Amino acid sequence: MVRWLTAACAALALLLPSTALAGLTRAENGLLREMNRVRAAHGLRPLRFDPRLERAARAHTHTMIATGSFSHGAFGSRMLRFAVRGRLAGENLAWGSGGDGSARAIVAAWLASPVHRANLLRPSFRRVGVGDLVAVFQGVAGAHVVTADFAG
């Protein structure tokens, strides 16, 4: 089972040029491509990689893993700390292991949730950063812990 949370304004999708992919893990790259595939299927433009959002997302994923917590925490403060700019910002969280930790399963879970679906398909979000790290999380080995931070 994929576990997920959403902030008030969150969504994500991404198709990255090869130069932007250099700093992403394989899991992050797969998740971003899956989100952009879904956005394209709904006639939406892909999200662009944003290094500030990427740093914010990874930092939050690291924090959740280190503390064993699964919450947005001080989202607004984090966006300020990483100098994220834009009129809108949002966040989706998820975690799962095995098949439930795959990019397809995580995006499918977001699509099945009205709030996450709205965020994922929000046309005004244009930039994204994703932190998808594998760790022992809440007693589960090999869990993908995901933070997706968006701005528009």
PDB file of C-alpha atoms in Angstrom:
ATOM      1  CA  MET A   1       0.000   0.000   0.000  1.00  0.00           C
ATOM      2  CA  VAL A   2       1.318   3.441  -0.951  1.00  0.00           C
ATOM      3  CA  ARG A   3       1.015   6.022   1.804  1.00  0.00           C
ATOM      4  CA  TRP A   4       0.620   9.658   0.748  1.00  0.00           C
ATOM      5  CA  LEU A   5      -0.080  13.165   1.991  1.00  0.00           C
ATOM      6  CA  THR A   6      -0.631  16.474   0.264  1.00  0.00           C
ATOM      7  CA  ALA A   7      -0.156  20.125   1.096  1.00  0.00           C
ATOM      8  CA  ALA A   8      -2.816  22.653   0.106  1.00  0.00           C
ATOM      9  CA  CYS A   9      -1.291  23.317  -3.316  1.00  0.00           C
ATOM     10  CA  ALA A  10       0.704  20.408  -4.700  1.00  0.00           C
ATOM     11  CA  ALA A  11       1.191  18.642  -7.975  1.00  0.00           C
ATOM     12  CA  LEU A  12       3.938  17.369 -10.115  1.00  0.00           C
ATOM     13  CA  ALA A  13       5.087  16.101 -13.465  1.00  0.00           C
ATOM     14  CA  LEU A  14       8.352  16.369 -15.260  1.00  0.00           C
ATOM     15  CA  LEU A  15      10.050  15.651 -18.537  1.00  0.00           C
ATOM     16  CA  LEU A  16      13.674  16.638 -18.211  1.00  0.00           C
ATOM     17  CA  PRO A  17      16.335  17.450 -20.738  1.00  0.00           C
ATOM     18  CA  SER A  18      19.321  15.155 -20.377  1.00  0.00           C
ATOM     19  CA  THR A  19      21.459  17.887 -18.802  1.00  0.00           C
ATOM     20  CA  ALA A  20      18.935  18.304 -15.961  1.00  0.00           C
ATOM     21  CA  LEU A  21      18.908  14.566 -15.303  1.00  0.00           C
ATOM     22  CA  ALA A  22      22.549  14.428 -14.296  1.00  0.00           C
ATOM     23  CA  GLY A  23      21.877  15.123 -10.611  1.00  0.00           C
ATOM     24  CA  LEU A  24      18.796  12.923 -10.219  1.00  0.00           C
ATOM     25  CA  THR A  25      18.737   9.404  -8.895  1.00  0.00           C
ATOM     26  CA  ARG A  26      17.267   6.678 -11.068  1.00  0.00           C
ATOM     27  CA  ALA A  27      14.159   6.605  -8.846  1.00  0.00           C
ATOM     28  CA  GLU A  28      13.693  10.392  -9.066  1.00  0.00           C
ATOM     29  CA  ASN A  29      14.126  10.335 -12.820  1.00  0.00           C
ATOM     30  CA  GLY A  30      11.532   7.565 -13.144  1.00  0.00           C
ATOM     31  CA  LEU A  31       9.035   9.357 -10.938  1.00  0.00           C
ATOM     32  CA  LEU A  32       9.414  12.626 -12.810  1.00  0.00           C
ATOM     33  CA  ARG A  33       8.975  10.938 -16.168  1.00  0.00           C
ATOM     34  CA  GLU A  34       5.844   9.117 -14.948  1.00  0.00           C
ATOM     35  CA  MET A  35       4.331  12.342 -13.659  1.00  0.00           C
ATOM     36  CA  ASN A  36       4.955  14.075 -16.976  1.00  0.00           C
ATOM     37  CA  ARG A  37       3.546  11.111 -18.873  1.00  0.00           C
ATOM     38  CA  VAL A  38       0.301  11.518 -16.916  1.00  0.00           C
ATOM     39  CA  ARG A  39       0.267  15.276 -17.440  1.00  0.00           C
ATOM     40  CA  ALA A  40       0.786  14.834 -21.179  1.00  0.00           C
ATOM     41  CA  ALA A  41      -2.086  12.318 -21.292  1.00  0.00           C
ATOM     42  CA  HIS A  42      -4.277  15.080 -19.849  1.00  0.00           C
ATOM     43  CA  GLY A  43      -3.081  17.680 -22.357  1.00  0.00           C
ATOM     44  CA  LEU A  44      -0.877  19.493 -19.855  1.00  0.00           C
ATOM     45  CA  ARG A  45       2.612  20.859 -20.321  1.00  0.00           C
ATOM     46  CA  PRO A  46       5.437  19.061 -18.521  1.00  0.00           C
ATOM     47  CA  LEU A  47       6.960  20.536 -15.424  1.00  0.00           C
ATOM     48  CA  ARG A  48      10.496  21.858 -15.598  1.00  0.00           C
ATOM     49  CA  PHE A  49      13.198  20.783 -13.181  1.00  0.00           C
ATOM     50  CA  ASP A  50      14.003  23.436 -10.568  1.00  0.00           C
ATOM     51  CA  PRO A  51      17.209  23.007  -8.536  1.00  0.00           C
ATOM     52  CA  ARG A  52      15.863  24.949  -5.528  1.00  0.00           C
ATOM     53  CA  LEU A  53      12.755  22.782  -5.386  1.00  0.00           C
ATOM     54  CA  GLU A  54      14.953  19.697  -5.810  1.00  0.00           C
ATOM     55  CA  ARG A  55      17.105  20.670  -2.831  1.00  0.00           C
ATOM     56  CA  ALA A  56      14.013  21.410  -0.723  1.00  0.00           C
ATOM     57  CA  ALA A  57      12.389  18.087  -1.655  1.00  0.00           C
ATOM     58  CA  ARG A  58      15.496  16.015  -0.952  1.00  0.00           C
ATOM     59  CA  ALA A  59      16.110  17.798   2.343  1.00  0.00           C
ATOM     60  CA  HIS A  60      12.571  17.039   3.471  1.00  0.00           C
ATOM     61  CA  THR A  61      12.819  13.398   2.431  1.00  0.00           C
ATOM     62  CA  HIS A  62      16.087  13.108   4.401  1.00  0.00           C
ATOM     63  CA  THR A  63      14.391  14.668   7.426  1.00  0.00           C
ATOM     64  CA  MET A  64      11.437  12.266   7.263  1.00  0.00           C
ATOM     65  CA  ILE A  65      13.778   9.283   7.023  1.00  0.00           C
ATOM     66  CA  ALA A  66      15.985  10.516   9.870  1.00  0.00           C
ATOM     67  CA  THR A  67      13.034  11.192  12.177  1.00  0.00           C
ATOM     68  CA  GLY A  68      10.767   8.360  11.029  1.00  0.00           C
ATOM     69  CA  SER A  69       8.022  10.931  10.505  1.00  0.00           C
ATOM     70  CA  PHE A  70       5.649  11.300   7.582  1.00  0.00           C
ATOM     71  CA  SER A  71       4.355  14.852   7.473  1.00  0.00           C
ATOM     72  CA  HIS A  72       4.819  18.109   5.625  1.00  0.00           C
ATOM     73  CA  GLY A  73       6.342  19.848   8.626  1.00  0.00           C
ATOM     74  CA  ALA A  74       6.997  23.553   8.209  1.00  0.00           C
ATOM     75  CA  PHE A  75       6.414  23.606   4.450  1.00  0.00           C
ATOM     76  CA  GLY A  76       6.262  27.386   4.066  1.00  0.00           C
ATOM     77  CA  SER A  77       9.404  27.906   6.106  1.00  0.00           C
ATOM     78  CA  ARG A  78      11.199  25.268   4.043  1.00  0.00           C
ATOM     79  CA  MET A  79      10.244  27.008   0.793  1.00  0.00           C
ATOM     80  CA  LEU A  80      11.622  30.276   2.198  1.00  0.00           C
ATOM     81  CA  ARG A  81      14.812  28.573   3.440  1.00  0.00           C
ATOM     82  CA  PHE A  82      15.497  27.209  -0.052  1.00  0.00           C
ATOM     83  CA  ALA A  83      14.583  30.537  -1.715  1.00  0.00           C
ATOM     84  CA  VAL A  84      11.750  29.007  -3.751  1.00  0.00           C
ATOM     85  CA  ARG A  85       9.971  31.731  -5.711  1.00  0.00           C
ATOM     86  CA  GLY A  86       6.555  31.757  -7.283  1.00  0.00           C
ATOM     87  CA  ARG A  87       2.920  32.648  -6.685  1.00  0.00           C
ATOM     88  CA  LEU A  88       1.967  29.063  -5.834  1.00  0.00           C
ATOM     89  CA  ALA A  89       3.860  26.294  -4.132  1.00  0.00           C
ATOM     90  CA  GLY A  90       2.797  22.847  -3.041  1.00  0.00           C
ATOM     91  CA  GLU A  91       3.922  19.417  -1.999  1.00  0.00           C
ATOM     92  CA  ASN A  92       2.912  15.782  -2.328  1.00  0.00           C
ATOM     93  CA  LEU A  93       4.396  13.047  -0.156  1.00  0.00           C
ATOM     94  CA  ALA A  94       4.320   9.295  -0.579  1.00  0.00           C
ATOM     95  CA  TRP A  95       6.096   6.178   0.562  1.00  0.00           C
ATOM     96  CA  GLY A  96       5.888   2.537  -0.339  1.00  0.00           C
ATOM     97  CA  SER A  97       8.024  -0.561  -0.773  1.00  0.00           C
ATOM     98  CA  GLY A  98       8.297  -3.238  -3.411  1.00  0.00           C
ATOM     99  CA  GLY A  99       5.890  -2.615  -6.271  1.00  0.00           C
ATOM    100  CA  ASP A 100       4.119   0.003  -4.172  1.00  0.00           C
ATOM    101  CA  GLY A 101       7.306   2.067  -4.184  1.00  0.00           C
ATOM    102  CA  SER A 102       7.491   2.224  -7.979  1.00  0.00           C
ATOM    103  CA  ALA A 103       6.961   5.493  -9.826  1.00  0.00           C
ATOM    104  CA  ARG A 104       3.844   4.113 -11.492  1.00  0.00           C
ATOM    105  CA  ALA A 105       2.294   3.028  -8.171  1.00  0.00           C
ATOM    106  CA  ILE A 106       3.039   6.317  -6.446  1.00  0.00           C
ATOM    107  CA  VAL A 107       1.601   8.404  -9.279  1.00  0.00           C
ATOM    108  CA  ALA A 108      -1.421   6.077  -9.501  1.00  0.00           C
ATOM    109  CA  ALA A 109      -2.044   6.583  -5.770  1.00  0.00           C
ATOM    110  CA  TRP A 110      -1.872  10.342  -6.224  1.00  0.00           C
ATOM    111  CA  LEU A 111      -4.320  10.102  -9.135  1.00  0.00           C
ATOM    112  CA  ALA A 112      -6.744   8.086  -6.980  1.00  0.00           C
ATOM    113  CA  SER A 113      -6.863  10.859  -4.364  1.00  0.00           C
ATOM    114  CA  PRO A 114      -8.961  13.895  -5.375  1.00  0.00           C
ATOM    115  CA  VAL A 115      -6.596  16.377  -3.709  1.00  0.00           C
ATOM    116  CA  HIS A 116      -3.450  14.749  -5.089  1.00  0.00           C
ATOM    117  CA  ARG A 117      -5.024  14.379  -8.525  1.00  0.00           C
ATOM    118  CA  ALA A 118      -5.906  18.076  -8.547  1.00  0.00           C
ATOM    119  CA  ASN A 119      -2.358  18.907  -7.573  1.00  0.00           C
ATOM    120  CA  LEU A 120      -0.741  16.575 -10.077  1.00  0.00           C
ATOM    121  CA  LEU A 121      -2.871  17.992 -12.881  1.00  0.00           C
ATOM    122  CA  ARG A 122      -2.703  21.661 -11.826  1.00  0.00           C
ATOM    123  CA  PRO A 123      -1.817  23.615 -14.996  1.00  0.00           C
ATOM    124  CA  SER A 124      -0.352  26.548 -13.057  1.00  0.00           C
ATOM    125  CA  PHE A 125       2.463  24.427 -11.610  1.00  0.00           C
ATOM    126  CA  ARG A 126       5.394  24.739 -13.998  1.00  0.00           C
ATOM    127  CA  ARG A 127       8.451  23.772 -11.914  1.00  0.00           C
ATOM    128  CA  VAL A 128       9.261  20.781  -9.724  1.00  0.00           C
ATOM    129  CA  GLY A 129      11.841  19.093  -7.549  1.00  0.00           C
ATOM    130  CA  VAL A 130      11.595  15.493  -6.339  1.00  0.00           C
ATOM    131  CA  GLY A 131      13.347  13.704  -3.521  1.00  0.00           C
ATOM    132  CA  ASP A 132      12.883   9.919  -3.860  1.00  0.00           C
ATOM    133  CA  LEU A 133      15.208   8.067  -1.522  1.00  0.00           C
ATOM    134  CA  VAL A 134      15.305   4.391  -0.562  1.00  0.00           C
ATOM    135  CA  ALA A 135      15.768   3.570   3.124  1.00  0.00           C
ATOM    136  CA  VAL A 136      14.435   1.630   6.072  1.00  0.00           C
ATOM    137  CA  PHE A 137      11.366   3.702   6.895  1.00  0.00           C
ATOM    138  CA  GLN A 138       8.941   3.071   9.723  1.00  0.00           C
ATOM    139  CA  GLY A 139      10.355  -0.439  10.027  1.00  0.00           C
ATOM    140  CA  VAL A 140      10.079  -1.273   6.316  1.00  0.00           C
ATOM    141  CA  ALA A 141      13.308  -2.040   4.462  1.00  0.00           C
ATOM    142  CA  GLY A 142      13.703  -0.797   0.913  1.00  0.00           C
ATOM    143  CA  ALA A 143      10.989   1.839   1.198  1.00  0.00           C
ATOM    144  CA  HIS A 144      10.856   4.664  -1.331  1.00  0.00           C
ATOM    145  CA  VAL A 145      10.200   7.886   0.603  1.00  0.00           C
ATOM    146  CA  VAL A 146       9.084  10.664  -1.744  1.00  0.00           C
ATOM    147  CA  THR A 147       8.703  14.413  -1.501  1.00  0.00           C
ATOM    148  CA  ALA A 148       7.531  16.305  -4.591  1.00  0.00           C
ATOM    149  CA  ASP A 149       7.782  20.106  -4.305  1.00  0.00           C
ATOM    150  CA  PHE A 150       6.130  22.333  -6.920  1.00  0.00           C
ATOM    151  CA  ALA A 151       5.903  25.995  -7.802  1.00  0.00           C
ATOM    152  CA  GLY A 152       4.117  28.038 -10.395  1.00  0.00           C
TER     153      GLY A 152
END
